[in-house]
Amino acid sequence: MCGIVGYIGTQEAYPILIKGLHRLEYRGYDSAGIALINGKGTLSVYKEKGKVSALEASVAESDTSGTIGIAHTRWATHGEPNATNAHPHYSQSKNLALVHNGIIENYKSLRTMLEKNGITFCSDTDTEVLVQLVEYMQHSHNCDLFTAVQLALKNVIGAYAIAIIEKTHPDRLVCARKGSPLIIGVGKSDNGRAEFYLGSDATPIVEYTKQVIYLNDEEIASMDRSGKLEITNLSNVKQTPQLVTLQLDLDQLEKGGFPHFMLKEIWEQPNALRTCIRGRLNVVEKDVLLSGIIDHKEKFLNCKRIIICACGTSWHSALIGKYFIEEACQLPVEVEYASEFRYRNPVIHPDDVVIAVSQSGETADTLAAIQLAKEHGAFLYGICNVIGSSIARATDSGTYLHVGPEIGVASTKAFTGQVITLCLLGLAIAKEKKTLSDEMFHMLVDELQQIPDKMQWTLENNKHIDQFAQMFTYCKNFIYLGRGYNYPVALEGALKLKEISYIHAEGYPAAEMKHGPIALVDEEMPVVVIAPKRGMYDKVVSNIQEIKSRKGKIISVVTKGDSVVRGMSDYSFVIPDTRDCYVPLLAVIPLQLLSYYVAVAKGRNVDQPRNLAKSVTVE
Ligand code: G6P
C-alpha cells in the first residue's frame, strides 16, 4: 500500500522516479507526487490527485531537473485523496521533503505537541507529522538530518517506510523502515561510484541494478552521492548491510502484448505452476521434495495442529490447503483471517505450526499474526511469492511460490500457485507421517504433474467467455456455489467479480444456499455453480434443480463429457477431469476469465480497481 521510489547519483532522477512510480502503481493510485532538488539547490515538490499519468501531465512544463529525488504513489489512509494530502510533504521551512508508507498511530498527540511549538500544518495526513517532527528535532537538537530522523522515529508509534531529502544537503538521501518494506538498490555511476535507488519493492530498481539491500525494521540508512552508505538502528548502532542479488527480470514486469496484466497472469498460470513444482515434484521417484519441510521434519511430525493465517485471496487458497492437509495428513488445520487472529487472544501452543500464506509477503495483518504466534513459541512457515519479503524473512522456514511477479491487483496466478504449494506441502508431510498409502501418494503425485497441461487445456477451451460476458454487465448480483474443495473456489470466484467489475457477488457452500441466499434467486440472478463430475456431483445436481425451479440462471463449471449439468445450465465452462482435491486449480480459471471479461465489458480499470491496492501494508 503506497509506493516509494528514490534516487541519488549522477543521472537525471525524474525519469527514474516516474518509471518507478508506474511500476509501483499497483500499490495505490489515489495520488502521486515527486520531490527533486535541482542543480541550483531548489527543492521542488509536485503532486497530483489520481494516477501517475496525471502527475506527469501536470509537470510537463516544470523544471524536473536534478540528480536526487523521492516519489510516491498513494493509497489514502488519513485525509481524503487530494493533491494537498498527496506526498511528498514539506517541512514548515520547506527545507525537507518526505514520503511515507504506513500509519503513524500517535500522530494526533505528536501533531498537538508540534502545533504547541508553533508549527503549522498544511494537510490532514499523519505523514506531515513525520516531516515536521524531523525538522523540529533538527532545530531543537541542532543536529544533522540522519540524527534528527533517528530522534524523531524514537517518538513514533506505528508503521513506516520513509524517504527524506534536504534542500541544504542535496548530496544525501535518508530512509528508514519499520513494518513497511523498503529496498535499497546499489548501482554504479559513470564515475564508478555507487549510486542508490530506493523502492518499496524491487520493481522500480531491477532495470538499473540487481544488487539490493533489504532494510530491516527500525533501521535508518543514509545514501551519499559520493557512494557512501551508512545504516544504523534507532539507537545509532551501526548495522552491516547484506547485499543480495535480485532474481527478477524486467520482462516479467511488462504486459507482453496482453491488454492487461491480469489477463497475462491468467494465461501465465500453466507455465508459472510448472516452475512452481519444478524440482519439487519428482514423478520418476514418486517423491515430493520441499526443503522447507525436510529441514524441519520434526516440527511437522510432532505438531498437533497447523494454523494458517492469511487475508483475501490467500485466505481462500489456505482453505483449500486445509481440506487437502486434513485429508492427506490426518492433521487438524485451522484457517484464520490474520486480522481477526492477531486481536483475539487465540490459543497458540509451542508445538503448533503456524503458516502464513501471502503473495506479497508484506500484508500487515498477516505479518502481525505470525509475530504473535512467534511470541507463543510456535514454528513459523511462510508461503510467499515475493522473494525477500517481510513475511518470508520473519518465518523459520518456508516455500516460495516462484510464479513470477503478480502485478494485476486481482490475484490469479498467485492463488493457483498457493494452492499447488499447499498441496505439495500436504504431500510432503503425508510422506513423512505415512498417512497415505503408497498407491494413493503416487497417484496424487502423478496427477499433480498433469495439472499445468490441464490448465492450458482449460484456458484454450474457455476463450469464448469474452463473447458472452457482455450479457452479464447489467447484473447487480451474482451467487457462486461450490461444495467441498470447490466451496473456496466459489468464494474466490465471487471475490474476483466484486474486485474488478464492482458487481456484488456472494460465494456460498452449495447446500447452505437453502438457508438464506435462495431467497435472492429469481430470473435476474446468475448463479455460478462449480459442478465437476466428482465427489458430491449428485448433491450439486440437486442444488442446481433447486435454483432452476426458482428460475435462476445457471452458469456451470463442468467436467469435459458431462452432458447432464450442461443440459441444465444456461451457460457452461468445461474443465478436464482431475482428482477432487485438484479441481480448484482448474475450476478457478473460467471464473477468473469470467470476472475479467465482465469487468472489461463494463469498462472497468481491471488492473487497478477502485479503492484497492495489491500490497496491504497497513492494518
Ligand atoms: C489485497 C489484494 C488481494 C490479496 C490480499 C492479501 O487485498 O488486493 O489480492 O489477496 O491483499 O494479500 P497477500 O499479499 O497477503 O496475499
XYZ file of C-alpha atoms and ligand atoms in Angstrom:
635
model
C 0.000 0.000 0.000
C 1.588 3.228 -1.183
C 4.757 3.001 -3.196
C 8.033 4.775 -2.593
C 10.802 5.408 -5.117
C 14.047 7.273 -4.586
C 17.256 8.002 -6.435
C 20.590 9.664 -5.758
C 23.502 9.537 -8.208
C 24.667 11.209 -11.383
C 21.703 10.514 -13.680
C 18.611 12.680 -14.023
C 16.323 11.462 -11.256
C 12.936 12.384 -12.777
C 12.677 9.660 -15.483
C 13.830 7.008 -12.997
C 11.310 8.140 -10.400
C 8.366 8.361 -12.821
C 9.088 4.964 -14.306
C 9.393 3.578 -10.802
C 6.048 5.090 -9.822
C 4.399 3.433 -12.814
C 5.821 0.100 -11.718
C 4.606 0.625 -8.159
C 1.209 1.981 -9.108
C -0.428 -1.345 -8.247
C 0.255 -0.425 -4.595
C -2.078 2.572 -4.684
C -3.308 5.127 -7.159
C -5.202 7.799 -5.239
C -2.496 10.387 -5.834
C 1.135 10.663 -6.858
C 3.941 13.091 -6.144
C 7.608 13.755 -6.599
C 10.298 15.894 -4.920
C 13.526 16.906 -6.683
C 16.491 19.077 -5.830
C 17.899 20.712 -8.952
C 21.457 21.838 -9.673
C 20.742 25.283 -8.238
C 19.710 23.804 -4.928
C 15.961 24.354 -5.336
C 13.746 21.745 -3.719
C 10.532 21.364 -5.735
C 7.545 19.236 -4.842
C 4.960 18.341 -7.478
C 1.869 16.337 -6.657
C -1.439 15.490 -8.222
C -4.647 13.670 -7.358
C -5.157 10.412 -9.270
C -2.756 8.342 -11.286
C 0.931 8.811 -12.066
C -0.016 9.862 -15.612
C -1.896 12.846 -14.133
C 1.269 13.860 -12.294
C 3.319 13.510 -15.471
C 0.899 15.706 -17.391
C 0.892 18.360 -14.704
C 4.699 18.658 -14.520
C 5.212 18.634 -18.283
C 6.164 22.325 -18.312
C 8.004 22.385 -14.982
C 11.668 22.112 -14.094
C 12.194 18.449 -13.341
C 15.973 18.502 -13.428
C 18.065 17.139 -10.583
C 20.027 14.049 -9.670
C 18.338 13.404 -6.339
C 14.662 12.843 -5.703
C 11.926 10.895 -3.990
C 8.476 9.946 -5.259
C 5.300 8.367 -4.005
C 2.071 6.785 -5.188
C -0.597 6.834 -2.515
C -3.394 4.658 -1.198
C -5.106 7.060 1.187
C -5.415 6.174 4.867
C -5.550 9.584 6.602
C -7.109 12.508 4.778
C -9.007 12.357 1.505
C -7.090 11.581 -1.678
C -6.415 15.092 -2.986
C -3.281 16.971 -4.027
C -2.840 18.574 -0.587
C -2.746 15.232 1.168
C -0.579 13.672 -1.528
C 3.084 13.012 -0.739
C 5.829 14.300 -0.657
C 5.203 16.633 2.249
C 7.348 19.637 3.015
C 8.517 20.586 6.463
C 7.481 24.039 7.658
C 10.634 25.751 6.364
C 10.376 23.783 3.114
C 13.922 22.581 3.679
C 12.812 18.932 3.903
C 10.534 16.775 1.772
C 9.366 13.343 2.861
C 7.361 10.400 1.502
C 5.847 7.754 3.747
C 4.192 4.380 3.547
C 2.416 3.104 6.676
C 0.401 4.603 9.514
C 1.624 6.754 12.399
C -0.673 5.739 15.234
C 0.251 8.525 17.674
C 0.132 11.237 15.041
C -2.552 13.222 16.887
C -0.513 13.670 20.059
C 2.624 14.418 18.027
C 0.735 16.984 15.970
C -0.620 18.663 19.112
C 2.898 18.846 20.553
C 4.297 20.303 17.323
C 1.444 22.822 16.998
C 2.116 23.970 20.568
C 5.668 24.614 19.401
C 4.481 26.907 16.649
C 4.411 24.509 13.718
C 1.615 24.983 11.208
C 0.270 22.026 9.206
C -0.912 22.125 5.608
C -2.534 18.671 5.295
C -4.648 16.195 7.269
C -2.099 13.409 6.956
C -0.162 11.505 9.573
C 2.809 11.794 7.217
C 3.155 15.534 7.561
C 3.643 14.975 11.306
C 6.759 12.940 10.483
C 8.455 15.571 8.352
C 7.597 18.344 10.827
C 8.882 16.199 13.685
C 12.180 15.553 11.904
C 12.687 19.270 11.295
C 11.686 20.043 14.874
C 14.355 17.569 16.076
C 16.942 19.139 13.770
C 16.270 22.555 15.264
C 15.819 21.552 18.889
C 18.901 19.279 18.956
C 20.943 21.226 16.434
C 21.754 18.004 14.613
C 22.015 16.713 11.062
C 19.211 15.029 9.158
C 20.298 11.462 9.927
C 20.363 12.050 13.698
C 17.112 14.008 13.520
C 15.405 11.068 11.783
C 16.711 8.719 14.489
C 15.418 11.000 17.232
C 12.071 11.556 15.545
C 11.421 7.880 14.928
C 12.076 7.051 18.574
C 8.909 9.047 19.339
C 6.809 7.425 16.677
C 4.338 4.590 17.229
C 3.187 2.825 14.096
C 4.459 1.502 10.820
C 6.561 3.369 8.340
C 8.825 3.293 5.368
C 10.095 6.807 4.719
C 12.440 8.592 2.379
C 13.541 12.147 3.003
C 15.685 14.749 1.219
C 17.065 18.074 2.393
C 17.429 21.204 0.291
C 20.543 22.406 2.119
C 22.242 18.988 1.803
C 21.393 17.804 -1.709
C 24.035 15.060 -1.604
C 22.210 12.775 0.764
C 19.035 10.715 0.807
C 17.871 9.270 4.121
C 15.375 6.462 4.538
C 14.061 4.242 7.317
C 11.632 1.399 7.829
C 9.508 -0.295 10.430
C 6.741 -2.632 9.375
C 6.636 -1.395 5.763
C 9.107 -2.673 3.180
C 11.990 -0.694 1.724
C 14.744 -1.898 -0.579
C 17.955 -0.085 -1.498
C 19.420 -0.798 -4.928
C 23.156 -0.302 -5.274
C 24.205 0.630 -8.812
C 27.302 2.170 -10.369
C 27.541 5.710 -11.710
C 29.628 6.572 -14.769
C 32.434 7.633 -12.475
C 32.459 4.185 -10.893
C 30.952 5.366 -7.626
C 27.851 3.769 -6.169
C 24.511 5.324 -6.991
C 21.476 4.397 -4.971
C 17.923 3.503 -5.832
C 15.106 3.086 -3.387
C 11.886 1.157 -3.776
C 9.002 -0.255 -1.772
C 9.786 -3.389 -3.710
C 12.313 -4.391 -6.321
C 10.205 -3.485 -9.371
C 11.444 0.119 -9.760
C 15.042 -0.974 -9.155
C 15.628 -4.092 -11.243
C 16.023 -2.164 -14.500
C 19.137 -0.456 -13.121
C 20.745 -2.922 -10.735
C 20.207 -6.378 -9.301
C 22.296 -5.694 -6.197
C 19.967 -4.799 -3.352
C 19.795 -4.448 0.389
C 16.577 -5.233 2.236
C 16.317 -2.750 5.062
C 15.283 -4.327 8.368
C 12.777 -2.944 10.840
C 13.986 0.081 12.796
C 16.938 0.623 10.503
C 17.855 4.016 9.103
C 20.024 4.393 6.019
C 21.896 7.368 4.665
C 22.909 7.238 0.998
C 25.533 9.673 -0.087
C 26.247 10.873 -3.599
C 29.926 10.042 -3.049
C 28.893 6.380 -2.798
C 28.846 6.099 0.982
C 26.076 4.061 2.571
C 25.542 4.082 6.302
C 22.945 2.033 8.143
C 22.196 2.201 11.866
C 19.344 1.191 14.104
C 17.286 3.715 16.081
C 19.878 3.617 18.870
C 22.627 4.605 16.419
C 24.272 1.178 16.456
C 25.928 0.560 13.096
C 24.406 -2.280 11.032
C 26.227 -4.296 8.390
C 24.287 -4.233 5.133
C 23.846 -7.528 3.296
C 23.951 -7.256 -0.467
C 21.557 -9.678 -2.173
C 21.204 -10.406 -5.905
C 17.648 -9.985 -7.216
C 16.068 -12.917 -9.037
C 13.771 -10.842 -11.194
C 13.785 -9.986 -14.876
C 12.466 -6.846 -16.469
C 10.232 -8.630 -18.989
C 8.333 -10.149 -16.073
C 7.168 -6.627 -15.284
C 5.792 -5.887 -18.771
C 2.392 -6.773 -20.243
C 3.968 -8.813 -23.042
C 1.312 -7.974 -25.643
C -1.695 -8.564 -23.374
C -4.117 -5.663 -22.815
C -3.911 -6.094 -19.036
C -1.556 -7.651 -16.528
C -4.473 -9.662 -15.158
C -5.093 -11.414 -18.485
C -1.373 -12.028 -18.911
C -1.186 -13.520 -15.440
C -4.233 -15.728 -16.040
C -2.576 -17.128 -19.164
C 0.770 -17.483 -17.436
C -0.644 -19.988 -14.960
C 0.351 -23.250 -16.686
C 3.977 -22.151 -17.006
C 4.044 -20.447 -13.643
C 2.857 -23.654 -11.999
C 5.385 -25.720 -13.939
C 8.081 -23.500 -12.430
C 6.472 -23.759 -9.019
C 6.591 -27.582 -8.972
C 9.924 -27.920 -10.808
C 12.461 -29.737 -8.664
C 9.838 -30.273 -6.003
C 7.703 -32.948 -7.610
C 9.551 -35.997 -8.830
C 7.274 -38.262 -10.845
C 10.025 -40.752 -11.629
C 10.901 -41.384 -8.000
C 7.342 -40.559 -6.923
C 8.587 -38.053 -4.440
C 7.923 -34.547 -3.147
C 10.934 -32.524 -2.092
C 10.273 -29.346 -0.158
C 13.467 -28.304 1.574
C 11.464 -26.122 3.959
C 9.796 -29.287 5.266
C 12.759 -31.659 5.007
C 14.957 -29.325 7.074
C 12.338 -29.083 9.813
C 10.766 -32.507 9.558
C 10.463 -32.946 13.325
C 8.337 -29.833 13.673
C 5.773 -31.221 11.250
C 5.908 -34.738 12.647
C 5.434 -33.552 16.211
C 2.926 -30.789 15.760
C -0.633 -31.392 16.904
C -2.171 -28.928 14.502
C -1.456 -26.375 11.837
C -2.867 -22.857 11.862
C -2.882 -20.973 8.561
C -3.160 -17.174 8.666
C -3.936 -15.181 5.539
C -6.075 -12.417 4.016
C -8.145 -12.023 0.871
C -7.452 -14.450 -1.940
C -4.672 -16.040 0.098
C -7.280 -16.947 2.727
C -9.228 -18.804 0.044
C -6.201 -20.814 -1.023
C -5.488 -21.517 2.657
C -8.959 -23.037 2.975
C -8.238 -25.401 0.093
C -4.919 -26.181 1.785
C -6.781 -27.061 4.973
C -9.040 -29.532 3.165
C -6.041 -31.106 1.462
C -3.759 -31.347 4.513
C -6.513 -32.672 6.766
C -7.390 -35.325 4.216
C -3.839 -36.302 3.312
C -2.098 -35.912 6.664
C -4.879 -36.502 9.196
C -3.728 -33.364 10.937
C -6.148 -30.678 12.141
C -5.741 -27.398 10.287
C -7.341 -24.112 11.283
C -7.603 -21.267 8.810
C -7.700 -17.792 10.279
C -8.245 -14.324 8.939
C -4.977 -12.774 10.071
C -6.738 -9.539 11.010
C -9.012 -11.415 13.442
C -6.408 -13.810 14.748
C -3.989 -11.086 15.805
C -6.507 -9.328 18.045
C -8.499 -12.116 19.670
C -6.132 -13.829 22.097
C -6.060 -17.108 20.193
C -4.783 -20.284 21.813
C -1.353 -20.970 20.319
C 0.865 -23.800 21.559
C 4.633 -24.084 21.139
C 4.031 -27.295 19.197
C 1.755 -25.588 16.678
C 2.977 -24.897 13.181
C 1.677 -21.530 12.003
C 1.714 -20.987 8.249
C 1.422 -17.518 6.737
C 0.137 -17.508 3.163
C 0.763 -14.218 1.388
C 1.501 -13.319 -2.212
C 3.244 -10.073 -1.323
C 4.732 -11.282 1.930
C 4.006 -7.798 3.245
C 0.365 -7.853 4.361
C 0.430 -6.050 7.705
C -2.174 -8.238 9.415
C -0.552 -11.493 8.291
C 2.832 -10.258 9.452
C 1.396 -9.267 12.839
C -0.372 -12.637 13.136
C 2.869 -14.560 12.789
C 4.662 -12.202 15.136
C 2.009 -13.075 17.720
C 2.468 -16.780 17.007
C 6.212 -16.359 17.441
C 5.700 -14.850 20.892
C 3.858 -18.063 21.809
C 6.753 -20.163 20.570
C 5.051 -21.650 17.508
C 7.084 -22.735 14.493
C 6.521 -20.291 11.635
C 6.312 -21.286 7.984
C 5.882 -18.788 5.155
C 4.296 -19.380 1.762
C 5.060 -16.179 -0.146
C 5.631 -15.150 -3.713
C 7.830 -12.090 -3.257
C 11.365 -13.144 -2.513
C 12.952 -11.432 0.465
C 9.590 -10.074 1.636
C 8.960 -9.317 5.304
C 6.935 -12.484 5.958
C 9.486 -14.640 4.151
C 12.174 -13.203 6.380
C 10.169 -13.344 9.602
C 9.355 -17.061 9.342
C 11.519 -20.000 10.444
C 11.153 -21.789 7.151
C 9.007 -21.683 4.066
C 8.402 -22.181 0.386
C 8.362 -19.547 -2.319
C 5.682 -19.835 -4.995
C 8.079 -18.940 -7.832
C 5.172 -17.914 -10.068
C 6.845 -14.635 -11.008
C 5.729 -11.118 -10.111
C 1.979 -10.610 -9.954
C 1.057 -7.063 -10.882
C -2.704 -7.081 -11.532
C -4.398 -6.142 -8.277
C -6.773 -9.106 -8.542
C -4.727 -12.151 -7.638
C -4.796 -15.026 -10.151
C -1.566 -16.950 -10.648
C -0.585 -16.394 -7.020
C -3.842 -18.105 -5.990
C -3.183 -21.226 -8.039
C 0.490 -21.074 -7.012
C -0.543 -21.041 -3.372
C -2.978 -23.922 -3.838
C -0.413 -26.088 -5.584
C 2.243 -25.207 -2.977
C -0.131 -26.151 -0.170
C -0.797 -29.443 -1.977
C 2.962 -30.055 -2.222
C 3.282 -29.244 1.448
C 0.451 -31.636 2.314
C 2.048 -34.381 0.242
C 5.459 -33.758 1.826
C 4.008 -34.006 5.338
C 1.904 -37.042 4.399
C 5.036 -38.751 3.153
C 6.822 -38.143 6.453
C 3.800 -39.149 8.529
C 2.984 -42.076 6.241
C -0.692 -41.140 6.301
C -1.298 -42.051 2.644
C -0.926 -45.454 1.056
C 1.926 -45.669 -1.461
C -0.617 -46.164 -4.202
C -2.575 -43.057 -3.285
C 0.580 -40.983 -2.800
C 1.925 -41.977 -6.231
C -1.370 -41.295 -7.864
C -1.590 -37.809 -6.299
C 1.993 -37.048 -7.388
C 1.301 -38.193 -10.959
C -1.922 -36.257 -11.195
C -0.396 -33.074 -9.795
C 2.216 -33.219 -12.529
C -0.604 -33.185 -15.115
C -2.214 -30.045 -13.749
C -0.289 -27.402 -15.771
C -1.220 -29.175 -19.044
C -4.824 -29.426 -17.929
C -4.780 -25.724 -17.064
C -3.552 -24.984 -20.564
C -6.424 -27.041 -21.991
C -8.868 -25.155 -19.757
C -7.581 -21.802 -20.998
C -7.693 -22.839 -24.660
C -11.222 -24.195 -24.333
C -12.733 -21.258 -22.479
C -11.632 -18.438 -24.758
C -15.256 -17.907 -25.754
C -16.073 -16.405 -22.366
C -15.300 -12.966 -23.803
C -18.209 -13.359 -26.210
C -20.942 -13.771 -23.659
C -19.525 -11.753 -20.728
C -21.324 -8.747 -22.234
C -24.649 -10.344 -21.269
C -23.866 -10.071 -17.583
C -22.880 -6.446 -17.431
C -26.430 -5.444 -16.457
C -26.427 -7.765 -13.412
C -26.398 -6.274 -9.943
C -25.712 -9.534 -8.087
C -24.173 -12.943 -8.627
C -24.156 -16.062 -6.472
C -21.298 -18.575 -6.633
C -21.804 -22.074 -5.270
C -19.467 -24.989 -4.663
C -19.097 -27.891 -2.269
C -16.064 -29.437 -0.610
C -12.866 -28.325 -2.294
C -14.923 -26.085 -4.555
C -16.528 -24.035 -1.832
C -13.350 -21.883 -1.520
C -13.357 -21.635 -5.325
C -16.885 -20.183 -5.119
C -15.594 -17.638 -2.602
C -12.667 -16.791 -4.862
C -14.838 -16.511 -7.988
C -17.173 -14.108 -6.172
C -14.263 -12.060 -4.851
C -12.739 -11.726 -8.330
C -16.014 -10.422 -9.738
C -16.511 -7.935 -6.890
C -12.948 -6.656 -7.046
C -12.773 -5.738 -10.675
C -16.320 -5.349 -12.012
C -17.877 -3.905 -8.805
C -20.818 -6.287 -9.153
C -21.953 -7.636 -5.823
C -21.300 -11.365 -5.569
C -21.508 -13.929 -2.813
C -19.803 -17.273 -2.576
C -21.625 -19.969 -0.651
C -21.349 -23.658 0.128
C -23.955 -25.017 -2.310
C -26.011 -26.813 0.342
C -26.147 -23.742 2.583
C -27.971 -21.852 -0.107
C -31.331 -23.009 1.102
C -30.622 -21.410 4.488
C -30.864 -17.911 3.135
C -29.391 -16.954 -0.233
C -32.018 -18.903 -2.173
C -34.430 -16.114 -1.232
C -32.434 -13.886 -3.605
C -32.872 -16.169 -6.602
C -35.163 -15.019 -9.391
C -34.915 -14.850 -13.186
C -32.466 -11.936 -12.881
C -29.959 -13.800 -10.723
C -26.981 -15.558 -12.315
C -25.835 -18.472 -10.158
C -22.388 -19.852 -10.919
C -22.145 -23.483 -9.827
C -18.911 -25.445 -9.734
C -20.174 -28.919 -10.556
C -17.370 -31.312 -11.550
C -18.266 -34.947 -12.121
C -16.622 -35.977 -8.886
C -17.340 -36.393 -5.164
C -20.618 -34.678 -4.426
C -21.760 -34.426 -8.028
C -25.275 -35.776 -7.384
C -25.788 -33.439 -4.457
C -24.710 -30.453 -6.549
C -27.116 -31.542 -9.289
C -29.905 -31.358 -6.696
C -28.753 -27.884 -5.691
C -28.930 -26.830 -9.338
C -32.503 -28.160 -9.566
C -33.435 -26.014 -6.574
C -32.133 -22.916 -8.319
C -33.729 -23.783 -11.647
C -37.125 -24.227 -10.095
C -36.800 -20.623 -8.862
C -35.880 -19.509 -12.392
C -32.259 -18.600 -11.584
C -29.805 -18.536 -14.482
C -27.250 -21.334 -14.169
C -23.654 -20.835 -15.232
C -21.825 -24.073 -14.526
C -18.267 -25.307 -14.452
C -18.498 -28.916 -15.636
C -16.206 -31.814 -16.390
C -15.472 -32.499 -20.056
C -18.050 -35.019 -21.319
C -20.714 -34.215 -18.732
C -23.943 -33.561 -20.582
C -26.288 -33.695 -17.578
C -25.280 -30.465 -15.824
C -24.557 -28.894 -19.190
C -28.118 -29.639 -20.227
C -29.459 -27.999 -17.081
C -27.332 -24.873 -17.482
C -27.808 -21.649 -19.402
C -24.024 -21.432 -19.916
C -21.236 -23.869 -19.160
C -17.460 -23.816 -18.883
C -15.676 -27.111 -19.404
C -12.640 -28.353 -17.482
C -10.731 -31.648 -17.772
C -11.269 -34.360 -15.195
C -8.907 -34.492 -12.231
C -8.900 -35.633 -8.592
C -11.327 -33.764 -6.321
C -8.509 -32.072 -4.464
C -7.037 -30.581 -7.649
C -10.311 -29.416 -9.231
C -9.908 -25.884 -7.726
C -6.760 -25.402 -9.810
C -8.806 -25.848 -12.977
C -12.252 -24.629 -11.934
C -10.981 -21.220 -10.893
C -9.694 -20.446 -14.398
C -13.061 -19.887 -16.115
C -14.146 -17.863 -13.100
C -11.075 -15.636 -13.432
C -11.827 -15.203 -17.137
C -15.498 -14.505 -16.469
C -14.733 -11.721 -13.997
C -12.045 -10.324 -16.291
C -14.290 -10.131 -19.348
C -17.309 -8.814 -17.435
C -15.092 -6.060 -15.987
C -13.672 -5.244 -19.420
C -17.180 -5.136 -20.897
C -18.179 -2.732 -18.133
C -15.188 -0.531 -18.965
C -13.509 -1.027 -15.580
C -9.849 -0.460 -14.903
C -9.071 -4.140 -14.479
C -5.504 -3.858 -13.233
C -6.203 -1.017 -10.855
C -9.720 -1.359 -9.477
C -11.026 1.486 -7.361
C -10.160 1.621 -3.655
C -7.948 -1.468 -3.779
C -4.223 -1.961 -3.513
C -2.187 -5.031 -4.177
C 0.007 -4.940 -1.140
C -1.856 -4.016 2.030
C 0.867 -2.844 4.359
C -1.490 -1.061 6.740
C -3.967 -2.798 9.015
C -5.093 -7.354 -1.068
C -5.047 -7.793 -2.511
C -5.574 -9.208 -2.644
C -4.787 -10.138 -1.736
C -4.788 -9.656 -0.290
C -3.797 -10.423 0.552
O -6.401 -7.216 -0.661
O -5.795 -6.908 -3.319
O -5.454 -9.639 -3.978
O -5.338 -11.418 -1.792
O -4.395 -8.281 -0.229
O -2.518 -10.158 0.072
P -1.278 -11.111 0.226
O -0.162 -10.379 -0.449
O -1.050 -11.250 1.702
O -1.593 -12.407 -0.412
